Each structure stands twice: as structure tokens, then as C-alpha cells.
Amino acid sequence: MLVLLPPSEGKAAPGRGAPLKPESLSLPGLAPARAAVLDELVELCLADEEKARGVLGLTEGLRGEVGKNAELRTAPTRPAGEIYTGVLYDALDLATLDAAAKRRASASLLIFSGLWGAVRVSDRIPSYRCSMGVKLPALGSLAAHWRAAMEPVLPQAAGDGLVLDLRSSAYASAWKPKGELAGRTASVRVLQSQLVDGVEKRSVVSHFNKATKGRMVRDLLEAGAAPENPERLVEVLRGLGYVVEAQAPARAGRPWSLDVVVTEIH
């Protein structure tokens, strides 16, 4: 099983780790594309702080992120699973998993990134600021840049197992499974169910969406679940207590759509 996760805008402080070693990152087929983004991002942030702030969409209060990007090659690193923070990663809480679940997380979780393309939770990276929606002056749209780079790399990473896609739309645009692989992919959204005047209303709420996805991944890792296809995933999630509504693709080459329905997060 390969689980595709979005990153978080907020990042943890990098601490005192060794500087970046690009050659050590997983998915070495992405190395040239990573180098291109890293080179332009660092050059932009070194040369013109105001221009960089505009390109990256940073408010005045986030001006310090430009300086952070300028030092990416020498900044300390830590595992990506520790760098990314926020609601999803708080709920996932990788640090408190047992040893077996941590090994499964290292093998199955793939975090998408505007700067790195995609990394494993064990890959050591510095803290940075560069979303998938950024358009760099020379490279242009990062989503388009990564689509070309990921096309030959990600299917190999997926192998012949299930792909569980929990990415937000901006990061999903960087790579979409195709053909037979799409049929083994389950795209998940989380809906909050509420009774309004006795009528059920469902809506997508950011907190519920992120927290539930984090808890769901944690539960799968702790259970040692390895569903081989979307149908089996639905069975496993229901067995773990989730309310899941599944829709098979209308035609070949499309992913399954899964709605996980929640009322509250504990």
C-alpha cells in the first residue's frame, strides 16, 4: 500500500541535524527536478527578498521564510515526518507509533511537496516554504514541473498494490494515477454530518478532513493493514469503525471515490 499525503504549510524548527544531502532522498528519479526547483528557489530568495515574497505568496509576517529558503543548502535537517506539522500530522502522531508501525510508515507514506516533489517520512529535509501552487519565474508552475517528473517515477513506487490518495487538490494536480493503476487507487474525502432541523447536512470541513485522515492512516498502520485493492480497503476501514461510502469508477482508468463520514473528532 502506498499512501499519498499533503504536506503542511507550517514546519517544525529543524534543530541541529546535518545539512541536506539531496542524493540521500528517496525516489532518486526525481533528483534532476528537485535540483531545478532548489536552485531557482535559493537564488530567488538570495537575490530579491520582496520579489521572492511575492512569488511565494507570503505576508509581511512571514518575511522570515524567505531567509530560511535562502539557506536551504546549509540548514540543518530532520526526518520529513518530524518537519511537517499541523492537524493531519498531529492526529497521525508518528513519534508515538510502535516500532512495527513506524517501519510500515517509512515504507508506505509518501508526502508531496512543492520543493521536493515527494519524500518518505524518513527522508531528512530542512524546513522550507514553497507550496505546490507557486509559479517560479523560470520554471513556471510547480505542479506542471512535477507532473512531467513524476510520470515515470511514481508508478514504480506504487508497485502492484493499493494507492490511498489523501492529498488536497493542489498536490493531487502534480500527479494522477492512470490506467490500471488508477483502478487500484482510492481517493478519499471526509464529510462532516450534522442534523439541521431534523435533516442531515453534509459538508467538507478542513479540521475534520485533516484530523480524520491523520487518524485513519494511524489506525491502518497500527493494525498492520495491507489492503490490496479499494474494495478490501473499504472492508478494513469499516472494521476499524469508520463510516465509509464507496463509489466504483464509472469507467476504466479512474480511481475509486471514498467518502468517510464523521460527526465529531475526539
Short mmCIF file of N, CA and C in Angstrom, two decimals, residues 103-218:
data_model
loop_
_atom_site.label_atom_id
_atom_site.label_comp_id
_atom_site.label_asym_id
_atom_site.label_seq_id
_atom_site.Cartn_x
_atom_site.Cartn_y
_atom_site.Cartn_z
N ARG A 103 7.92 1.28 11.02
CA ARG A 103 8.52 0.68 9.81
C ARG A 103 7.52 0.70 8.66
N ARG A 104 6.27 0.42 8.97
CA ARG A 104 5.25 0.46 7.93
C ARG A 104 5.07 1.88 7.41
N ALA A 105 5.14 2.87 8.30
CA ALA A 105 5.02 4.27 7.87
C ALA A 105 6.16 4.65 6.94
N SER A 106 7.37 4.24 7.26
CA SER A 106 8.53 4.56 6.42
C SER A 106 8.41 3.94 5.03
N ALA A 107 7.78 2.77 4.97
CA ALA A 107 7.67 2.07 3.68
C ALA A 107 6.48 2.54 2.85
N SER A 108 5.43 3.04 3.50
CA SER A 108 4.19 3.26 2.76
C SER A 108 3.76 4.72 2.61
N LEU A 109 4.26 5.62 3.44
CA LEU A 109 3.80 7.01 3.37
C LEU A 109 4.68 7.84 2.44
N LEU A 110 4.03 8.62 1.59
CA LEU A 110 4.73 9.49 0.65
C LEU A 110 4.12 10.88 0.77
N ILE A 111 4.93 11.87 1.16
CA ILE A 111 4.45 13.23 1.37
C ILE A 111 4.81 14.08 0.15
N PHE A 112 3.80 14.69 -0.45
CA PHE A 112 4.03 15.54 -1.63
C PHE A 112 4.50 16.92 -1.19
N SER A 113 5.26 17.58 -2.07
CA SER A 113 5.91 18.84 -1.71
C SER A 113 6.18 19.68 -2.96
N GLY A 114 5.95 20.98 -2.85
CA GLY A 114 6.28 21.86 -3.96
C GLY A 114 7.76 21.91 -4.24
N LEU A 115 8.59 21.75 -3.21
CA LEU A 115 10.04 21.80 -3.37
C LEU A 115 10.65 20.45 -3.72
N TRP A 116 10.24 19.39 -3.04
CA TRP A 116 10.89 18.09 -3.20
C TRP A 116 10.15 17.13 -4.12
N GLY A 117 8.95 17.48 -4.53
CA GLY A 117 8.14 16.57 -5.33
C GLY A 117 7.39 15.61 -4.44
N ALA A 118 8.11 14.65 -3.88
CA ALA A 118 7.55 13.72 -2.91
C ALA A 118 8.70 13.12 -2.13
N VAL A 119 8.49 12.93 -0.82
CA VAL A 119 9.52 12.36 0.05
C VAL A 119 8.90 11.33 0.99
N ARG A 120 9.73 10.40 1.45
CA ARG A 120 9.32 9.47 2.50
C ARG A 120 9.43 10.18 3.86
N VAL A 121 8.73 9.65 4.86
CA VAL A 121 8.76 10.29 6.18
C VAL A 121 10.14 10.22 6.81
N SER A 122 10.97 9.29 6.37
CA SER A 122 12.31 9.16 6.93
C SER A 122 13.36 10.01 6.21
N ASP A 123 13.01 10.60 5.07
CA ASP A 123 13.96 11.44 4.34
C ASP A 123 14.27 12.70 5.15
N ARG A 124 15.54 13.04 5.25
CA ARG A 124 15.94 14.21 6.03
C ARG A 124 15.92 15.44 5.14
N ILE A 125 15.12 16.44 5.55
CA ILE A 125 14.98 17.68 4.79
C ILE A 125 15.04 18.87 5.75
N PRO A 126 15.40 20.04 5.25
CA PRO A 126 15.34 21.25 6.08
C PRO A 126 13.92 21.83 6.06
N SER A 127 13.63 22.69 6.99
CA SER A 127 12.37 23.43 6.98
C SER A 127 12.41 24.41 5.82
N TYR A 128 11.26 24.61 5.15
CA TYR A 128 11.23 25.45 3.93
C TYR A 128 9.84 26.03 3.77
N ARG A 129 9.68 26.89 2.78
CA ARG A 129 8.35 27.42 2.44
C ARG A 129 8.24 27.50 0.92
N CYS A 130 7.45 26.62 0.34
CA CYS A 130 7.26 26.62 -1.11
C CYS A 130 6.11 25.67 -1.43
N SER A 131 4.93 26.21 -1.66
CA SER A 131 3.76 25.38 -1.89
C SER A 131 3.68 24.94 -3.36
N MET A 132 2.84 23.96 -3.62
CA MET A 132 2.68 23.45 -4.98
C MET A 132 2.04 24.47 -5.90
N GLY A 133 1.34 25.46 -5.33
CA GLY A 133 0.69 26.48 -6.15
C GLY A 133 1.62 27.58 -6.64
N VAL A 134 2.88 27.55 -6.25
CA VAL A 134 3.85 28.58 -6.64
C VAL A 134 4.21 28.47 -8.12
N LYS A 135 4.42 29.63 -8.75
CA LYS A 135 4.95 29.69 -10.11
C LYS A 135 6.29 30.42 -10.05
N LEU A 136 7.37 29.69 -10.21
CA LEU A 136 8.69 30.31 -10.18
C LEU A 136 8.94 31.02 -11.51
N PRO A 137 9.70 32.12 -11.49
CA PRO A 137 9.89 32.92 -12.71
C PRO A 137 10.42 32.12 -13.90
N ALA A 138 11.36 31.22 -13.68
CA ALA A 138 11.94 30.47 -14.79
C ALA A 138 11.24 29.14 -15.03
N LEU A 139 11.01 28.38 -13.98
CA LEU A 139 10.40 27.05 -14.12
C LEU A 139 8.91 27.11 -14.38
N GLY A 140 8.26 28.18 -13.92
CA GLY A 140 6.82 28.28 -14.07
C GLY A 140 6.09 27.50 -13.00
N SER A 141 4.93 26.98 -13.35
CA SER A 141 4.08 26.27 -12.40
C SER A 141 4.78 25.03 -11.85
N LEU A 142 4.85 24.94 -10.52
CA LEU A 142 5.49 23.76 -9.92
C LEU A 142 4.66 22.51 -10.14
N ALA A 143 3.35 22.64 -10.15
CA ALA A 143 2.50 21.46 -10.40
C ALA A 143 2.82 20.87 -11.78
N ALA A 144 2.96 21.72 -12.78
CA ALA A 144 3.28 21.24 -14.13
C ALA A 144 4.70 20.67 -14.17
N HIS A 145 5.61 21.33 -13.49
CA HIS A 145 7.00 20.85 -13.42
C HIS A 145 7.04 19.43 -12.84
N TRP A 146 6.30 19.22 -11.77
CA TRP A 146 6.34 17.90 -11.12
C TRP A 146 5.55 16.85 -11.88
N ARG A 147 4.52 17.24 -12.61
CA ARG A 147 3.78 16.25 -13.40
C ARG A 147 4.70 15.54 -14.38
N ALA A 148 5.54 16.30 -15.06
CA ALA A 148 6.45 15.70 -16.03
C ALA A 148 7.47 14.80 -15.35
N ALA A 149 7.97 15.23 -14.18
CA ALA A 149 9.00 14.46 -13.49
C ALA A 149 8.45 13.19 -12.85
N MET A 150 7.22 13.26 -12.37
CA MET A 150 6.66 12.13 -11.61
C MET A 150 6.09 11.03 -12.49
N GLU A 151 5.76 11.36 -13.72
CA GLU A 151 5.09 10.40 -14.59
C GLU A 151 5.82 9.06 -14.67
N PRO A 152 7.16 9.03 -14.83
CA PRO A 152 7.83 7.73 -14.89
C PRO A 152 8.23 7.17 -13.53
N VAL A 153 8.16 7.97 -12.47
CA VAL A 153 8.70 7.58 -11.17
C VAL A 153 7.65 7.01 -10.23
N LEU A 154 6.51 7.68 -10.13
CA LEU A 154 5.51 7.29 -9.13
C LEU A 154 4.87 5.93 -9.39
N PRO A 155 4.58 5.55 -10.64
CA PRO A 155 4.03 4.20 -10.84
C PRO A 155 4.95 3.10 -10.31
N GLN A 156 6.25 3.31 -10.45
CA GLN A 156 7.20 2.33 -9.93
C GLN A 156 7.14 2.28 -8.41
N ALA A 157 6.99 3.44 -7.78
CA ALA A 157 6.89 3.47 -6.31
C ALA A 157 5.60 2.79 -5.85
N ALA A 158 4.54 2.90 -6.63
CA ALA A 158 3.27 2.29 -6.26
C ALA A 158 3.30 0.78 -6.39
N GLY A 159 4.11 0.26 -7.29
CA GLY A 159 4.17 -1.19 -7.48
C GLY A 159 2.83 -1.74 -7.93
N ASP A 160 2.46 -2.90 -7.41
CA ASP A 160 1.21 -3.53 -7.82
C ASP A 160 0.15 -3.53 -6.72
N GLY A 161 0.34 -2.64 -5.74
CA GLY A 161 -0.59 -2.58 -4.61
C GLY A 161 -1.56 -1.42 -4.69
N LEU A 162 -2.28 -1.24 -3.60
CA LEU A 162 -3.26 -0.16 -3.46
C LEU A 162 -2.56 1.19 -3.33
N VAL A 163 -3.17 2.22 -3.91
CA VAL A 163 -2.75 3.60 -3.68
C VAL A 163 -3.89 4.31 -2.95
N LEU A 164 -3.60 4.81 -1.76
CA LEU A 164 -4.58 5.54 -0.96
C LEU A 164 -4.23 7.02 -1.06
N ASP A 165 -5.07 7.77 -1.77
CA ASP A 165 -4.77 9.17 -2.07
C ASP A 165 -5.51 10.09 -1.11
N LEU A 166 -4.76 10.73 -0.21
CA LEU A 166 -5.32 11.63 0.79
C LEU A 166 -4.88 13.08 0.57
N ARG A 167 -4.38 13.36 -0.63
CA ARG A 167 -3.85 14.69 -0.92
C ARG A 167 -4.96 15.73 -1.12
N SER A 168 -4.63 16.98 -0.86
CA SER A 168 -5.50 18.09 -1.22
C SER A 168 -5.40 18.31 -2.72
N SER A 169 -6.34 19.08 -3.28
CA SER A 169 -6.42 19.22 -4.73
C SER A 169 -5.16 19.82 -5.34
N ALA A 170 -4.52 20.77 -4.66
CA ALA A 170 -3.32 21.39 -5.21
C ALA A 170 -2.21 20.37 -5.41
N TYR A 171 -2.06 19.45 -4.48
CA TYR A 171 -1.00 18.45 -4.57
C TYR A 171 -1.41 17.27 -5.45
N ALA A 172 -2.71 16.99 -5.50
CA ALA A 172 -3.18 15.93 -6.40
C ALA A 172 -2.94 16.30 -7.85
N SER A 173 -2.89 17.61 -8.14
CA SER A 173 -2.68 18.04 -9.52
C SER A 173 -1.27 17.74 -10.02
N ALA A 174 -0.34 17.46 -9.11
CA ALA A 174 1.04 17.19 -9.50
C ALA A 174 1.25 15.80 -10.07
N TRP A 175 0.34 14.87 -9.74
CA TRP A 175 0.42 13.51 -10.31
C TRP A 175 -0.90 12.80 -10.12
N LYS A 176 -1.42 12.25 -11.21
CA LYS A 176 -2.67 11.49 -11.16
C LYS A 176 -2.40 10.09 -11.70
N PRO A 177 -2.71 9.06 -10.92
CA PRO A 177 -2.55 7.69 -11.41
C PRO A 177 -3.40 7.48 -12.67
N LYS A 178 -2.85 6.70 -13.59
CA LYS A 178 -3.54 6.46 -14.85
C LYS A 178 -3.71 4.96 -15.09
N GLY A 179 -4.60 4.66 -16.03
CA GLY A 179 -4.75 3.29 -16.49
C GLY A 179 -5.08 2.31 -15.39
N GLU A 180 -4.42 1.17 -15.44
CA GLU A 180 -4.67 0.10 -14.48
C GLU A 180 -4.38 0.55 -13.05
N LEU A 181 -3.37 1.40 -12.88
CA LEU A 181 -3.02 1.89 -11.55
C LEU A 181 -4.15 2.73 -10.96
N ALA A 182 -4.84 3.50 -11.78
CA ALA A 182 -5.96 4.30 -11.29
C ALA A 182 -7.04 3.40 -10.70
N GLY A 183 -7.24 2.23 -11.28
CA GLY A 183 -8.23 1.29 -10.77
C GLY A 183 -7.88 0.73 -9.41
N ARG A 184 -6.60 0.85 -9.02
CA ARG A 184 -6.14 0.40 -7.70
C ARG A 184 -5.98 1.58 -6.74
N THR A 185 -6.51 2.74 -7.14
CA THR A 185 -6.37 3.95 -6.34
C THR A 185 -7.71 4.33 -5.71
N ALA A 186 -7.67 4.69 -4.44
CA ALA A 186 -8.85 5.18 -3.73
C ALA A 186 -8.60 6.61 -3.28
N SER A 187 -9.40 7.53 -3.80
CA SER A 187 -9.31 8.93 -3.40
C SER A 187 -10.34 9.20 -2.32
N VAL A 188 -9.90 9.77 -1.21
CA VAL A 188 -10.75 9.89 -0.03
C VAL A 188 -11.06 11.34 0.30
N ARG A 189 -12.31 11.60 0.60
CA ARG A 189 -12.68 12.88 1.20
C ARG A 189 -13.44 12.60 2.49
N VAL A 190 -13.40 13.55 3.39
CA VAL A 190 -14.07 13.40 4.69
C VAL A 190 -15.22 14.39 4.75
N LEU A 191 -16.40 13.90 5.08
CA LEU A 191 -17.59 14.74 5.18
C LEU A 191 -18.07 14.77 6.62
N GLN A 192 -18.38 15.96 7.11
CA GLN A 192 -18.99 16.10 8.42
C GLN A 192 -20.50 16.03 8.28
N SER A 193 -21.13 15.17 9.06
CA SER A 193 -22.58 15.00 9.03
C SER A 193 -23.20 15.73 10.22
N GLN A 194 -24.19 16.58 9.95
CA GLN A 194 -24.89 17.30 11.01
C GLN A 194 -26.38 17.25 10.74
N LEU A 195 -27.17 17.24 11.81
CA LEU A 195 -28.61 17.34 11.68
C LEU A 195 -29.01 18.80 11.81
N VAL A 196 -29.67 19.32 10.79
CA VAL A 196 -30.16 20.70 10.78
C VAL A 196 -31.66 20.66 10.58
N ASP A 197 -32.40 21.02 11.62
CA ASP A 197 -33.86 20.95 11.58
C ASP A 197 -34.33 19.55 11.20
N GLY A 198 -33.64 18.55 11.76
CA GLY A 198 -34.03 17.17 11.53
C GLY A 198 -33.59 16.59 10.20
N VAL A 199 -32.84 17.37 9.41
CA VAL A 199 -32.38 16.90 8.10
C VAL A 199 -30.86 16.80 8.12
N GLU A 200 -30.32 15.68 7.63
CA GLU A 200 -28.87 15.52 7.61
C GLU A 200 -28.25 16.42 6.55
N LYS A 201 -27.25 17.17 6.97
CA LYS A 201 -26.48 18.00 6.06
C LYS A 201 -25.03 17.54 6.12
N ARG A 202 -24.40 17.42 4.97
CA ARG A 202 -23.01 17.01 4.92
C ARG A 202 -22.16 18.11 4.28
N SER A 203 -20.98 18.31 4.83
CA SER A 203 -20.09 19.34 4.31
C SER A 203 -18.64 18.94 4.54
N VAL A 204 -17.77 19.53 3.74
CA VAL A 204 -16.33 19.33 3.92
C VAL A 204 -15.82 20.43 4.84
N VAL A 205 -15.27 20.04 5.98
CA VAL A 205 -14.74 20.99 6.95
C VAL A 205 -13.27 20.68 7.14
N SER A 206 -12.42 21.69 6.96
CA SER A 206 -10.98 21.46 6.92
C SER A 206 -10.46 20.68 8.12
N HIS A 207 -10.87 21.08 9.34
CA HIS A 207 -10.34 20.42 10.53
C HIS A 207 -10.73 18.94 10.55
N PHE A 208 -12.01 18.66 10.31
CA PHE A 208 -12.48 17.27 10.30
C PHE A 208 -11.76 16.47 9.22
N ASN A 209 -11.60 17.08 8.07
CA ASN A 209 -10.94 16.41 6.95
C ASN A 209 -9.52 16.00 7.31
N LYS A 210 -8.74 16.94 7.79
CA LYS A 210 -7.33 16.68 8.09
C LYS A 210 -7.17 15.75 9.29
N ALA A 211 -7.91 16.01 10.36
CA ALA A 211 -7.77 15.19 11.56
C ALA A 211 -8.19 13.75 11.29
N THR A 212 -9.28 13.57 10.56
CA THR A 212 -9.75 12.21 10.28
C THR A 212 -8.77 11.47 9.40
N LYS A 213 -8.20 12.13 8.41
CA LYS A 213 -7.22 11.47 7.55
C LYS A 213 -5.99 11.04 8.36
N GLY A 214 -5.54 11.90 9.26
CA GLY A 214 -4.41 11.53 10.09
C GLY A 214 -4.71 10.34 10.99
N ARG A 215 -5.88 10.34 11.61
CA ARG A 215 -6.27 9.22 12.49
C ARG A 215 -6.44 7.94 11.68
N MET A 216 -7.00 8.07 10.49
CA MET A 216 -7.24 6.90 9.65
C MET A 216 -5.93 6.24 9.25
N VAL A 217 -4.94 7.03 8.84
CA VAL A 217 -3.65 6.47 8.49
C VAL A 217 -3.00 5.82 9.70
N ARG A 218 -3.09 6.48 10.85
CA ARG A 218 -2.53 5.90 12.07
C ARG A 218 -3.18 4.56 12.38
#
